[in-house]
mmCIF file of C-alpha atoms in Angstrom:
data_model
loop_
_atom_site.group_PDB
_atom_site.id
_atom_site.type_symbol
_atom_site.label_atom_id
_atom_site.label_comp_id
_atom_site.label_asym_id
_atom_site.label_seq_id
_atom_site.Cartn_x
_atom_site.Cartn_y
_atom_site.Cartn_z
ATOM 1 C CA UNK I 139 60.960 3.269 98.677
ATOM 2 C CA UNK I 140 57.942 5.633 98.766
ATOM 3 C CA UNK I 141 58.651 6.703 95.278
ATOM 4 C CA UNK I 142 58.919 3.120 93.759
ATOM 5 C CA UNK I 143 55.430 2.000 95.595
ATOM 6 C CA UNK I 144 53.890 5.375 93.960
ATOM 7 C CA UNK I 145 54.843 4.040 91.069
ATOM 8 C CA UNK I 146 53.856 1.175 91.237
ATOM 9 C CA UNK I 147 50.126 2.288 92.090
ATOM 10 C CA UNK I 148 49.986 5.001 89.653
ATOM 11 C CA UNK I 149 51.166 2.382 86.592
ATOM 12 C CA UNK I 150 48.215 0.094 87.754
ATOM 13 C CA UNK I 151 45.971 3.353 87.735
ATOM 14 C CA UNK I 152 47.060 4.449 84.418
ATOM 15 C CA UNK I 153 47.714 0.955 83.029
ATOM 16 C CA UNK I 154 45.366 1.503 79.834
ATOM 17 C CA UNK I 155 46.764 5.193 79.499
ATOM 18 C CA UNK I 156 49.873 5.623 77.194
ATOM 19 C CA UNK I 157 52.862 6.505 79.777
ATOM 20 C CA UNK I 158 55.525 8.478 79.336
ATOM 21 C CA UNK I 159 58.987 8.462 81.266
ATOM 22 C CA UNK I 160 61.643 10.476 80.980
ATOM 23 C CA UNK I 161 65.465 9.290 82.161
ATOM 24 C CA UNK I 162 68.000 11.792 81.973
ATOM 25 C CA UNK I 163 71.364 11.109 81.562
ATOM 26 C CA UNK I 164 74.444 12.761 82.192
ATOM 27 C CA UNK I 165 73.508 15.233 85.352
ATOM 28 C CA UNK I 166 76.073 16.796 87.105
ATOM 29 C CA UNK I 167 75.687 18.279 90.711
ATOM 30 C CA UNK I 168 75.592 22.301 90.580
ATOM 31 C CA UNK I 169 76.632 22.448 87.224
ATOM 32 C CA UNK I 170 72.717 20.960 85.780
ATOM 33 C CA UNK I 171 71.297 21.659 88.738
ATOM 34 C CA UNK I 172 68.518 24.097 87.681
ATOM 35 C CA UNK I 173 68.334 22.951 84.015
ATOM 36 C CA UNK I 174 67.578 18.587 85.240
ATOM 37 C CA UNK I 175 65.351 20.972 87.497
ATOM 38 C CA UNK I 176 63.613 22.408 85.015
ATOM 39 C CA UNK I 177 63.713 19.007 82.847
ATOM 40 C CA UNK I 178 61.716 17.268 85.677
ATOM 41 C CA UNK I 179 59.475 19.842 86.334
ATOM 42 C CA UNK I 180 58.738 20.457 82.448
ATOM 43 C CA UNK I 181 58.168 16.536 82.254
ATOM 44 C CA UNK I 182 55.537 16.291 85.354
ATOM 45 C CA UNK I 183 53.607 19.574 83.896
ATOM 46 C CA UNK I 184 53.279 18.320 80.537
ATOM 47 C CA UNK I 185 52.537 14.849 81.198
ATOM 48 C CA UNK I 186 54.960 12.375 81.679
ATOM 49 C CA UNK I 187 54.416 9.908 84.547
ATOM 50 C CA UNK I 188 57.764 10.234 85.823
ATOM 51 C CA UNK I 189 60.943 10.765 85.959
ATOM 52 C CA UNK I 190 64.558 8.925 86.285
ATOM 53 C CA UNK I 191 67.627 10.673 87.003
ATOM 54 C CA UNK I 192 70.222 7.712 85.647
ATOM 55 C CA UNK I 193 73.569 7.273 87.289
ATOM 56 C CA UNK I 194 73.771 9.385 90.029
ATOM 57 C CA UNK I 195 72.281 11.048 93.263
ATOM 58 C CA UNK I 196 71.067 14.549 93.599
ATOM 59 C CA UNK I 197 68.823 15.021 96.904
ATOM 60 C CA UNK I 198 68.195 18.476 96.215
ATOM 61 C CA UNK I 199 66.670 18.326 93.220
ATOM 62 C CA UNK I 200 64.533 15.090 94.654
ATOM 63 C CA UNK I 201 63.151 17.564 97.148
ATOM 64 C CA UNK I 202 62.643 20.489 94.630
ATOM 65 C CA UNK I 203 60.399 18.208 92.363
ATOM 66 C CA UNK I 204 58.636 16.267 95.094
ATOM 67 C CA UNK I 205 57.818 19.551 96.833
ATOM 68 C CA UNK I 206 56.244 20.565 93.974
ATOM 69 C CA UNK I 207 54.297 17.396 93.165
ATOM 70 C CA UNK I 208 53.256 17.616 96.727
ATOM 71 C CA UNK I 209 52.146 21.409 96.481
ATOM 72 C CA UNK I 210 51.085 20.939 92.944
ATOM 73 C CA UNK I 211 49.607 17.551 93.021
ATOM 74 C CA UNK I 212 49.481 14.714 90.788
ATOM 75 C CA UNK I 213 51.125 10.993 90.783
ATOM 76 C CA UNK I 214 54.692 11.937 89.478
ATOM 77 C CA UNK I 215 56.946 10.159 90.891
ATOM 78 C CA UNK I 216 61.154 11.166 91.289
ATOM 79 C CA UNK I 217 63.793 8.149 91.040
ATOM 80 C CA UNK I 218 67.316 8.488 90.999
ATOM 81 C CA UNK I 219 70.651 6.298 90.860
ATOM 82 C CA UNK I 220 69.601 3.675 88.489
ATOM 83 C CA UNK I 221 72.063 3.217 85.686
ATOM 84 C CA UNK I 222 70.098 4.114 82.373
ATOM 85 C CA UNK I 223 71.329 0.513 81.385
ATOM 86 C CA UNK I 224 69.852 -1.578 83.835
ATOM 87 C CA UNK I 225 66.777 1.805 83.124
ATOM 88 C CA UNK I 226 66.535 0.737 79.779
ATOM 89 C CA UNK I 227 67.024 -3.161 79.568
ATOM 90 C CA UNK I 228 64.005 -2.900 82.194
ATOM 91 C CA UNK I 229 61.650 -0.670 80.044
ATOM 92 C CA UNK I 230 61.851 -3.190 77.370
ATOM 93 C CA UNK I 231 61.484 -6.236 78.985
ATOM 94 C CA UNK I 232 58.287 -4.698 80.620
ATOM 95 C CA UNK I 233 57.248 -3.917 76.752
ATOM 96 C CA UNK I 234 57.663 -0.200 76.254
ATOM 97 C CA UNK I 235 60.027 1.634 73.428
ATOM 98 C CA UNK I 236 62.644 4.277 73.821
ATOM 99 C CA UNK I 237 62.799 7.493 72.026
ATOM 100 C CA UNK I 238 66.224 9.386 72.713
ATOM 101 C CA UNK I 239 65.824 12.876 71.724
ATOM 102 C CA UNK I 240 68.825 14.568 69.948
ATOM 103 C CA UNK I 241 70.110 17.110 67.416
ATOM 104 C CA UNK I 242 70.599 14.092 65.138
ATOM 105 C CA UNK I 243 67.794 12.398 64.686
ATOM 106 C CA UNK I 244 64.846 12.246 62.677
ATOM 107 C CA UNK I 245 63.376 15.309 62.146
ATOM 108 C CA UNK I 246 59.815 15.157 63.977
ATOM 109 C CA UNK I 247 58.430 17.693 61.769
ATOM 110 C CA UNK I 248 59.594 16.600 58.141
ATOM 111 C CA UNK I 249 59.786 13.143 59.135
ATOM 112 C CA UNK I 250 57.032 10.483 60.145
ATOM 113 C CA UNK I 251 58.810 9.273 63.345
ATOM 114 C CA UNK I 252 56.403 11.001 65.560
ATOM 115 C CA UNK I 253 53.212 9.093 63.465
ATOM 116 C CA UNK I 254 55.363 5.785 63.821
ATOM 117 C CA UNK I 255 56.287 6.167 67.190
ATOM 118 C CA UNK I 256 52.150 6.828 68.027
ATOM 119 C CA UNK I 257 50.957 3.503 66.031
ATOM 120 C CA UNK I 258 53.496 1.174 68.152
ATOM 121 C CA UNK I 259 50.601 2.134 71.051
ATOM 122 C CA UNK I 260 53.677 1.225 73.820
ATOM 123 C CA UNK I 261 54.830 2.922 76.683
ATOM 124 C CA UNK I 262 57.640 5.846 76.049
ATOM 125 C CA UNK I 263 60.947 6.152 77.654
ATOM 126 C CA UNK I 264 62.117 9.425 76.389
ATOM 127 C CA UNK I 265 65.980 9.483 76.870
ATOM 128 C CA UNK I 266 67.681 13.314 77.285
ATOM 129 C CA UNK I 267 70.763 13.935 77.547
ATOM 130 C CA UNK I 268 72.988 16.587 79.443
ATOM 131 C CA UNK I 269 77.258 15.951 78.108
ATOM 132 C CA UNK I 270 77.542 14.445 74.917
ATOM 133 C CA UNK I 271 75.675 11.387 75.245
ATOM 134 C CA UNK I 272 77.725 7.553 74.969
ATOM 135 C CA UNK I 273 77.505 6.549 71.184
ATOM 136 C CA UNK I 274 75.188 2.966 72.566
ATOM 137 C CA UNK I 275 72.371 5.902 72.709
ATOM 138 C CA UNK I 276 72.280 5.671 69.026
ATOM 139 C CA UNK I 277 71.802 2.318 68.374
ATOM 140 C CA UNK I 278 69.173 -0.197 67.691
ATOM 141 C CA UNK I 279 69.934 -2.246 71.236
ATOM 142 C CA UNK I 280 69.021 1.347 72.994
ATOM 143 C CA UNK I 281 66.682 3.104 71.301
ATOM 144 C CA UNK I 282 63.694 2.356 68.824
ATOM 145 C CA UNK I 283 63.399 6.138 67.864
ATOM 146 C CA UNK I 284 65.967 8.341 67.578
ATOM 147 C CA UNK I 285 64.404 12.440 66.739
ATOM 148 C CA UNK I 286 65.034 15.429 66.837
ATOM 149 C CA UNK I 287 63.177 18.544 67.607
ATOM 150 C CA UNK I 288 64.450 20.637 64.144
ATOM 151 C CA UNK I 289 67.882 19.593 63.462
ATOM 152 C CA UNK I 290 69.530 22.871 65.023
ATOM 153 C CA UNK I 291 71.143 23.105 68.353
ATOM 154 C CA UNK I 292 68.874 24.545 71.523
ATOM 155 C CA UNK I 293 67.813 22.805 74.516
ATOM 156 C CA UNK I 294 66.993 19.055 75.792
ATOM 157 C CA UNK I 295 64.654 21.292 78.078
ATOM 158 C CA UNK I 296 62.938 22.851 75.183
ATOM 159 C CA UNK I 297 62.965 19.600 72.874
ATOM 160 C CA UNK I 298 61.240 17.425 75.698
ATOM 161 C CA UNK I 299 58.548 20.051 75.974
ATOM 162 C CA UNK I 300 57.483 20.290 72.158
ATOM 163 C CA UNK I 301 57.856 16.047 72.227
ATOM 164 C CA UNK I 302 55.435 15.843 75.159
ATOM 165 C CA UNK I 303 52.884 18.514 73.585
ATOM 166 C CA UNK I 304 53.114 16.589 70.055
ATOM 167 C CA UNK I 305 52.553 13.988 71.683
ATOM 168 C CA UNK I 306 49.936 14.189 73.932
ATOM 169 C CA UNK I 307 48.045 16.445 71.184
ATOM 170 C CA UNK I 308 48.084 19.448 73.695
ATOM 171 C CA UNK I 309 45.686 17.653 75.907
ATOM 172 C CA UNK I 310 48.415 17.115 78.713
ATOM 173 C CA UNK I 311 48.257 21.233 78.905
ATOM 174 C CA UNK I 312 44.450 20.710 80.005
ATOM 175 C CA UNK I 313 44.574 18.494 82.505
ATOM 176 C CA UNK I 314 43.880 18.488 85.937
ATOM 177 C CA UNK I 315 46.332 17.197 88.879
ATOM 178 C CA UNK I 316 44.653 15.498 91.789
ATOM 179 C CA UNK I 317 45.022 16.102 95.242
ATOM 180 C CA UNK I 318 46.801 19.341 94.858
ATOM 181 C CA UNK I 319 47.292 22.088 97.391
ATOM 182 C CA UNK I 320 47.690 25.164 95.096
ATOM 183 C CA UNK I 321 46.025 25.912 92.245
ATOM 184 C CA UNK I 322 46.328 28.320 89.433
ATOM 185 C CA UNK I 323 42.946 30.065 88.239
ATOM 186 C CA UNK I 324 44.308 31.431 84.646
ATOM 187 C CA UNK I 325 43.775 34.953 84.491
ATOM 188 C CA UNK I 326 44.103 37.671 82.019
ATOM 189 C CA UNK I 327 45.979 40.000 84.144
ATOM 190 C CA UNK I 328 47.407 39.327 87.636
ATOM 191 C CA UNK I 329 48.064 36.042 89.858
ATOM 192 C CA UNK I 330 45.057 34.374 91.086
ATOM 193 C CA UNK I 331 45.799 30.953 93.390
ATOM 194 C CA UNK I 332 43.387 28.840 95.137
ATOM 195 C CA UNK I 333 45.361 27.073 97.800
ATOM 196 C CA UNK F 112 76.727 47.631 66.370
ATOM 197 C CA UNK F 113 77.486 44.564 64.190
ATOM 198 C CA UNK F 114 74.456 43.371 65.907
ATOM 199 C CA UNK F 115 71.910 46.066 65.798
ATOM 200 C CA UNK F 116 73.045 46.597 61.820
ATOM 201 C CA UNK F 117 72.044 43.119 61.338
ATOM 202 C CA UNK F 118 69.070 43.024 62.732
ATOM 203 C CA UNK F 119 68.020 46.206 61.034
ATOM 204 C CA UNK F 120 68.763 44.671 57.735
ATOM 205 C CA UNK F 121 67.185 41.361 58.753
ATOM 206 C CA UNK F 122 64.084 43.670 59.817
ATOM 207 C CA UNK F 123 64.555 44.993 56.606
ATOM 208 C CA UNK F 124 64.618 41.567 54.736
ATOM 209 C CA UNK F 125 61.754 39.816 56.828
ATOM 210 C CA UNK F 126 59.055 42.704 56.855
ATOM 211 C CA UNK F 127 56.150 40.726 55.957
ATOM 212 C CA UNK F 128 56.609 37.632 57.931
ATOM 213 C CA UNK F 129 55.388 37.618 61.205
ATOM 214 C CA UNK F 130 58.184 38.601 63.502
ATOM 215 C CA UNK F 131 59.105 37.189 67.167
ATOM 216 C CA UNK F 132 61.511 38.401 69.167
ATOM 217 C CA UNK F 133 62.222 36.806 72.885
ATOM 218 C CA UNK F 134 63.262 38.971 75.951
ATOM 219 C CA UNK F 135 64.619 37.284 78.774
ATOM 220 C CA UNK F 136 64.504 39.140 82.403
ATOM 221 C CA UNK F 137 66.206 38.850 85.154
ATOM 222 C CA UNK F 138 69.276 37.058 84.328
ATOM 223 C CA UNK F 139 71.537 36.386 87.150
ATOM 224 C CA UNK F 140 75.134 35.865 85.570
ATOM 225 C CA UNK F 141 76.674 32.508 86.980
ATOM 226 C CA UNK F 142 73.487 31.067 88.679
ATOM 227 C CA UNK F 143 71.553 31.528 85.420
ATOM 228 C CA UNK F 144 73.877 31.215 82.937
ATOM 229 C CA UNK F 145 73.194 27.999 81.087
ATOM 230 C CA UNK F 146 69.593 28.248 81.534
ATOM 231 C CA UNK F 147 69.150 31.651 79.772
ATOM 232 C CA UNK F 148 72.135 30.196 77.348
ATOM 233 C CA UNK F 149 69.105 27.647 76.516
ATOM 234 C CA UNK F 150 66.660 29.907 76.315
ATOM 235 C CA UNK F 151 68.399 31.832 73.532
ATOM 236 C CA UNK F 152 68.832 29.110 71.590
ATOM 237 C CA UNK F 153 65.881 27.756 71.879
ATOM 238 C CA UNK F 154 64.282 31.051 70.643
ATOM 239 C CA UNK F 155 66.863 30.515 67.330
ATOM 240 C CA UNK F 156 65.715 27.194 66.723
ATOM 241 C CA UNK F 157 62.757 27.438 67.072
ATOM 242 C CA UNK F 158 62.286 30.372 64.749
ATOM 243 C CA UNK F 159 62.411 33.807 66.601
ATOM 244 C CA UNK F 160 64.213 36.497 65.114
ATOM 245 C CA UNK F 161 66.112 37.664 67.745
ATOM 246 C CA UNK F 162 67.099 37.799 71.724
ATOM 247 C CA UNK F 163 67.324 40.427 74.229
ATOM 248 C CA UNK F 164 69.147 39.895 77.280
ATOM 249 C CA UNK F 165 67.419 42.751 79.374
ATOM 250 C CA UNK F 166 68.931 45.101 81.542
ATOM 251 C CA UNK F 167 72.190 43.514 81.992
ATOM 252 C CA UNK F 168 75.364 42.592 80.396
ATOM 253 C CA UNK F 169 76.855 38.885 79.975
ATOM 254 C CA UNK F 170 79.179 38.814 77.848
ATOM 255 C CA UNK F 171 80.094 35.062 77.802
ATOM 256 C CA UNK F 172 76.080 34.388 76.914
ATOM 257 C CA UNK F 173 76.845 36.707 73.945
ATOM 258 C CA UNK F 174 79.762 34.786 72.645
ATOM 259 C CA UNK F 175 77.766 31.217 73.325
ATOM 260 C CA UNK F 176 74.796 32.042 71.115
ATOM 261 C CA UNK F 177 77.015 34.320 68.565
ATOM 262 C CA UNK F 178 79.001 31.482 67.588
ATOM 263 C CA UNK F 179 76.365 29.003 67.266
ATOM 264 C CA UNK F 180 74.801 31.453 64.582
ATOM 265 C CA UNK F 181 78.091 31.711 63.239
ATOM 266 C CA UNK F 182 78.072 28.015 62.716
ATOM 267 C CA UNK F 183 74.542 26.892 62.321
ATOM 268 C CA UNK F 184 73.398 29.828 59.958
ATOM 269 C CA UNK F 185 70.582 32.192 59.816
ATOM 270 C CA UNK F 186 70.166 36.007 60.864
ATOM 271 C CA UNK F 187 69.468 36.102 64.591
ATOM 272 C CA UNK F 188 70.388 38.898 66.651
ATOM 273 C CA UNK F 189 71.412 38.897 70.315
ATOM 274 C CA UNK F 190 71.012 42.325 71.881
ATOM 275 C CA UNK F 191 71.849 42.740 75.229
ATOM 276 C CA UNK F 192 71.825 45.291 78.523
ATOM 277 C CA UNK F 193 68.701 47.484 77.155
ATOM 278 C CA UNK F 194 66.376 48.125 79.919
ATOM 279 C CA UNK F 195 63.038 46.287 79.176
ATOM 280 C CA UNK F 196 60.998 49.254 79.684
ATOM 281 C CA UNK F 197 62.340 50.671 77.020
ATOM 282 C CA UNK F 198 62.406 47.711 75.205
ATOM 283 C CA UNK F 199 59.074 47.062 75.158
ATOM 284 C CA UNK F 200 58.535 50.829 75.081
ATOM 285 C CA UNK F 201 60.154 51.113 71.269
ATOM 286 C CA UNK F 202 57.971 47.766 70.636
ATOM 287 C CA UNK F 203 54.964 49.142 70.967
ATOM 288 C CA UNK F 204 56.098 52.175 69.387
ATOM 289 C CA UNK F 205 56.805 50.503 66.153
ATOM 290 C CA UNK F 206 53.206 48.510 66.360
ATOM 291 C CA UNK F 207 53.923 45.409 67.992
ATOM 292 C CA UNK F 208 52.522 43.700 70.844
ATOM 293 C CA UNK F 209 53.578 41.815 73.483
ATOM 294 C CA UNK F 210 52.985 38.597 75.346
ATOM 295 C CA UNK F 211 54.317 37.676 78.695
ATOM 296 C CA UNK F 212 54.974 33.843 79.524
ATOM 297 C CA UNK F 213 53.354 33.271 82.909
ATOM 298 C CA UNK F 214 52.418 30.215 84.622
ATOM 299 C CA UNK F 215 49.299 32.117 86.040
ATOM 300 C CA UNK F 216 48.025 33.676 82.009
ATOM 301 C CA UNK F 217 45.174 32.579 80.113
ATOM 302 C CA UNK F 218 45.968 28.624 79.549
ATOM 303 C CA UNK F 219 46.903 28.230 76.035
ATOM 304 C CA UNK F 220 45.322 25.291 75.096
ATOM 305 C CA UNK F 221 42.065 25.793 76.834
ATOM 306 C CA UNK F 222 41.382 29.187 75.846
ATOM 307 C CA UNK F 223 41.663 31.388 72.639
ATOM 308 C CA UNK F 224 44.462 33.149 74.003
ATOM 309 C CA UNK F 225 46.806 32.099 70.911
ATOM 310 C CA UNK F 226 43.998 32.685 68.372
ATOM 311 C CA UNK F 227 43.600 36.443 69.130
ATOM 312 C CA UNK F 228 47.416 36.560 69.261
ATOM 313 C CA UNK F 229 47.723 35.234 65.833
ATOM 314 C CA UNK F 230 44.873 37.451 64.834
ATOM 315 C CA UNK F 231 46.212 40.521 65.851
ATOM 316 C CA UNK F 232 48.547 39.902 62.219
ATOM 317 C CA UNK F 233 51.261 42.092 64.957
ATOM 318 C CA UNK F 234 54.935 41.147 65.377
ATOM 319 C CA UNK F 235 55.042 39.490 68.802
ATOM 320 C CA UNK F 236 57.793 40.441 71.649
ATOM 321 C CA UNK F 237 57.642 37.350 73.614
ATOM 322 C CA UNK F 238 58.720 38.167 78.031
ATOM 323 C CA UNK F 239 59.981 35.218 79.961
ATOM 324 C CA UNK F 240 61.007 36.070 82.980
ATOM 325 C CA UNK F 241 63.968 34.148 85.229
ATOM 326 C CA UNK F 242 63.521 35.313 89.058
ATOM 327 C CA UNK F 243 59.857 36.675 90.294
ATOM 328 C CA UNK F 244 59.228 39.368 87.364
ATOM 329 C CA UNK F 245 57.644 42.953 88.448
ATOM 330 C CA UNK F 246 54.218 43.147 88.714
ATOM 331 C CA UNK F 247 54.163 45.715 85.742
ATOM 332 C CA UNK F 248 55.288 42.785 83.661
ATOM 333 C CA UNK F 249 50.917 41.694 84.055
ATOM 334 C CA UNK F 250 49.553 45.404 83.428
ATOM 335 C CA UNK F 251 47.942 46.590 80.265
ATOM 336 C CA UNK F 252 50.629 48.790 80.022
ATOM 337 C CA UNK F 253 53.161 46.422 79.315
ATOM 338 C CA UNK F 254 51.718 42.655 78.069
ATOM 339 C CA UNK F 255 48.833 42.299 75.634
ATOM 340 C CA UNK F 256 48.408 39.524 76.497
ATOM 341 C CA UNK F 257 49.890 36.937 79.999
ATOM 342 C CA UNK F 258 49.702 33.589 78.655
ATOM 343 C CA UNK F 259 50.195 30.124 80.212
ATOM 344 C CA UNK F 260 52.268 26.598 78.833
ATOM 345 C CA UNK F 261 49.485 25.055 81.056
ATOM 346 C CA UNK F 262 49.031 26.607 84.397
ATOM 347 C CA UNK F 263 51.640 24.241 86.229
ATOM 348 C CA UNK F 264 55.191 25.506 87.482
ATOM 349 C CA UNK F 265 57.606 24.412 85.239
ATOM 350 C CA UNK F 266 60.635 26.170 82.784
ATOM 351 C CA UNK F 267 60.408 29.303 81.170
ATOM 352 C CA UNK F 268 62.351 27.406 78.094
ATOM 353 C CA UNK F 269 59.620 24.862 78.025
ATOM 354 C CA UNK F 270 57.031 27.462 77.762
ATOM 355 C CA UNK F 271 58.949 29.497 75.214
ATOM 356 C CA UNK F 272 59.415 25.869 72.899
ATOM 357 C CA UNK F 273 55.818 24.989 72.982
ATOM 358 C CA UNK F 274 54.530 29.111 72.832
ATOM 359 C CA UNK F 275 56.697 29.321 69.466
ATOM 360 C CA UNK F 276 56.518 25.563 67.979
ATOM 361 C CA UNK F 277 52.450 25.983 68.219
ATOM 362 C CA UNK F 278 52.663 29.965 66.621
ATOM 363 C CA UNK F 279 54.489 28.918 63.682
ATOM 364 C CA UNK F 280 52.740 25.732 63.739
ATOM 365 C CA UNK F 281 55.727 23.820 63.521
ATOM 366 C CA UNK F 282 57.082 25.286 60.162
ATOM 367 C CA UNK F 283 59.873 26.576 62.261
ATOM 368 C CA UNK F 284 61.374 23.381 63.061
ATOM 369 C CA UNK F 285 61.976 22.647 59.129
ATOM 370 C CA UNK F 286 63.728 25.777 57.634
ATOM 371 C CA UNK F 287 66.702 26.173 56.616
ATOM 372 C CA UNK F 288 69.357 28.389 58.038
ATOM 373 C CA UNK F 289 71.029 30.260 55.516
ATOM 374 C CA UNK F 290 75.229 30.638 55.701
ATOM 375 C CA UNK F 291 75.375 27.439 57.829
ATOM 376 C CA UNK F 292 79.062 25.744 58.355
ATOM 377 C CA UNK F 293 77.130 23.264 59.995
ATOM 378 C CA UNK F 294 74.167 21.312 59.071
ATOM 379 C CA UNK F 295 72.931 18.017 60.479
ATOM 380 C CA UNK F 296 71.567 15.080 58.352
ATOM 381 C CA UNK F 297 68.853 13.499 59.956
ATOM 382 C CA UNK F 298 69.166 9.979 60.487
ATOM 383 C CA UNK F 299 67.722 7.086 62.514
ATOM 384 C CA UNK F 300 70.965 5.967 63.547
ATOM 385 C CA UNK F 301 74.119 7.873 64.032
ATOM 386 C CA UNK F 302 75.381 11.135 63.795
ATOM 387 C CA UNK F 303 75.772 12.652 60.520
ATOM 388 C CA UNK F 304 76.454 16.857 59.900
ATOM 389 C CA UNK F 305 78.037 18.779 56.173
ATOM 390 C CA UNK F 306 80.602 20.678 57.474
#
């Protein structure tokens, strides 16, 4: 698999780098289409390394992301079909913790899960889902972290892009992606591209 | 208007707090109906005042976001079908300014886009757009400022989570919502709401 090997060589790249994955869970076809869309594109543009879509096939939304990682640039790399069990069980053996972002968790703003989650200096599976989420999500065998983004309904869209911006600092909104065939120059007024 | 009268008296109520209010444009009903569902909530959550569902009607969008402020508390409004012309039009009328989300704006981390924003002491009409907004949306005319979630493509609900999380500085994400029939304990483990 392309996408596997690009891993592969990007984690050896960024080995000393904190990484970031996100898995999402619960896609279905047409229904999710543009919101895992906009999941996996909000992941790649505000850092994460990657992204798994657990438990089922989507080719269409493969090709949507990896056209824009390919017109965009960067190492982000698509996978898909992998059961977020055998996903999980994985991360950890490899070393890295597992944040599952919900409505129920602890609050990252009043709480110090965000601090906590910093200090354990491991690589981050951030866990969104789409349906109501299996109760295992919850516990300790699953995730290390459970937060939330406020405790108020809204969007696993808008929660994993104030969890990636937290915790990257901002810096993730600054950086530059490599081998990329259009770029933005950010402009007061107008569109400006350098392709 | 239930709606308008409430948001008149929440105007009323929250004079001399910085105000935001989202407008979302070019809803297609159907193809973009959970996404802009998202982005409406999001807005909530994260602390704006109030929605508008420009220039078109969608009723079950309405309902969605109605009953979650029904049942999670707080004043937000959800206007819908007013052109945005006029929308921002009566905005600027009443001494507010407005800021367009735009993947090709000033970058808000690497520039003091957000700094003059807050500055400005002006209630803030946030513009996301769905489809390819007008050019008009970039002119003086209409957006004070265009302003970019990092100058990548990615999700106009993204960019609205990060835009308000880093304006209120995160404060948003830990009020209260008064009236609530629902309200979530945080918790490491579990699920736990007051009904």
């Amino acid at each position: 698999m392309e996408n596997s090997e690009q891993s592969k060589k990007s984690n050896k790249k960024e080995k000393k780098l904190r990484k970031i994955v996100v898995l999402r869970w619960g896609h279905r076809p047409q229904r999710d289409a543009r919101l895992t869309t906009h999941v996996a594109l909000t992941a790649r543009a505000l850092g994460a390394s990657g992204f798994l879509l657990s438990d089922i096939v989507d080719k269409k939304i493969e090709e949507t992301v990896e056209k824009v990682t390919r017109n965009w640039g960067g190492n982000f790399f698509f996978e898909m079909e992998t059961s977020w069990k055998s996903a999980v069980r994985d991360w950890k053996a490899k070393g890295g913790i597992v944040v599952h972002l919900t409505v129920y968790g602890k609050n990252i703003q009043t709480s110090s899960v965000l601090d906590r989650i910093k200090q354990s200096k491991k690589d981050v599976l951030v866990m969104v889902g789409s349906q109501k989420v299996p109760k295992d999500f919850f516990s300790k065998e699953v995730s290390d972290f459970n937060v939330s983004i406020g405790n108020q309904p809204h969007s696993e869209c808008a929660a994993l892009a104030v969890f990636l911006d937290r915790f990257f600092e901002g810096k993730e909104l600054a950086k530059g992606f490599k081998k990329a065939k259009i770029k933005v120059v950010p402009q007061q007024r107008g569109k400006r591209t350098i392709v």
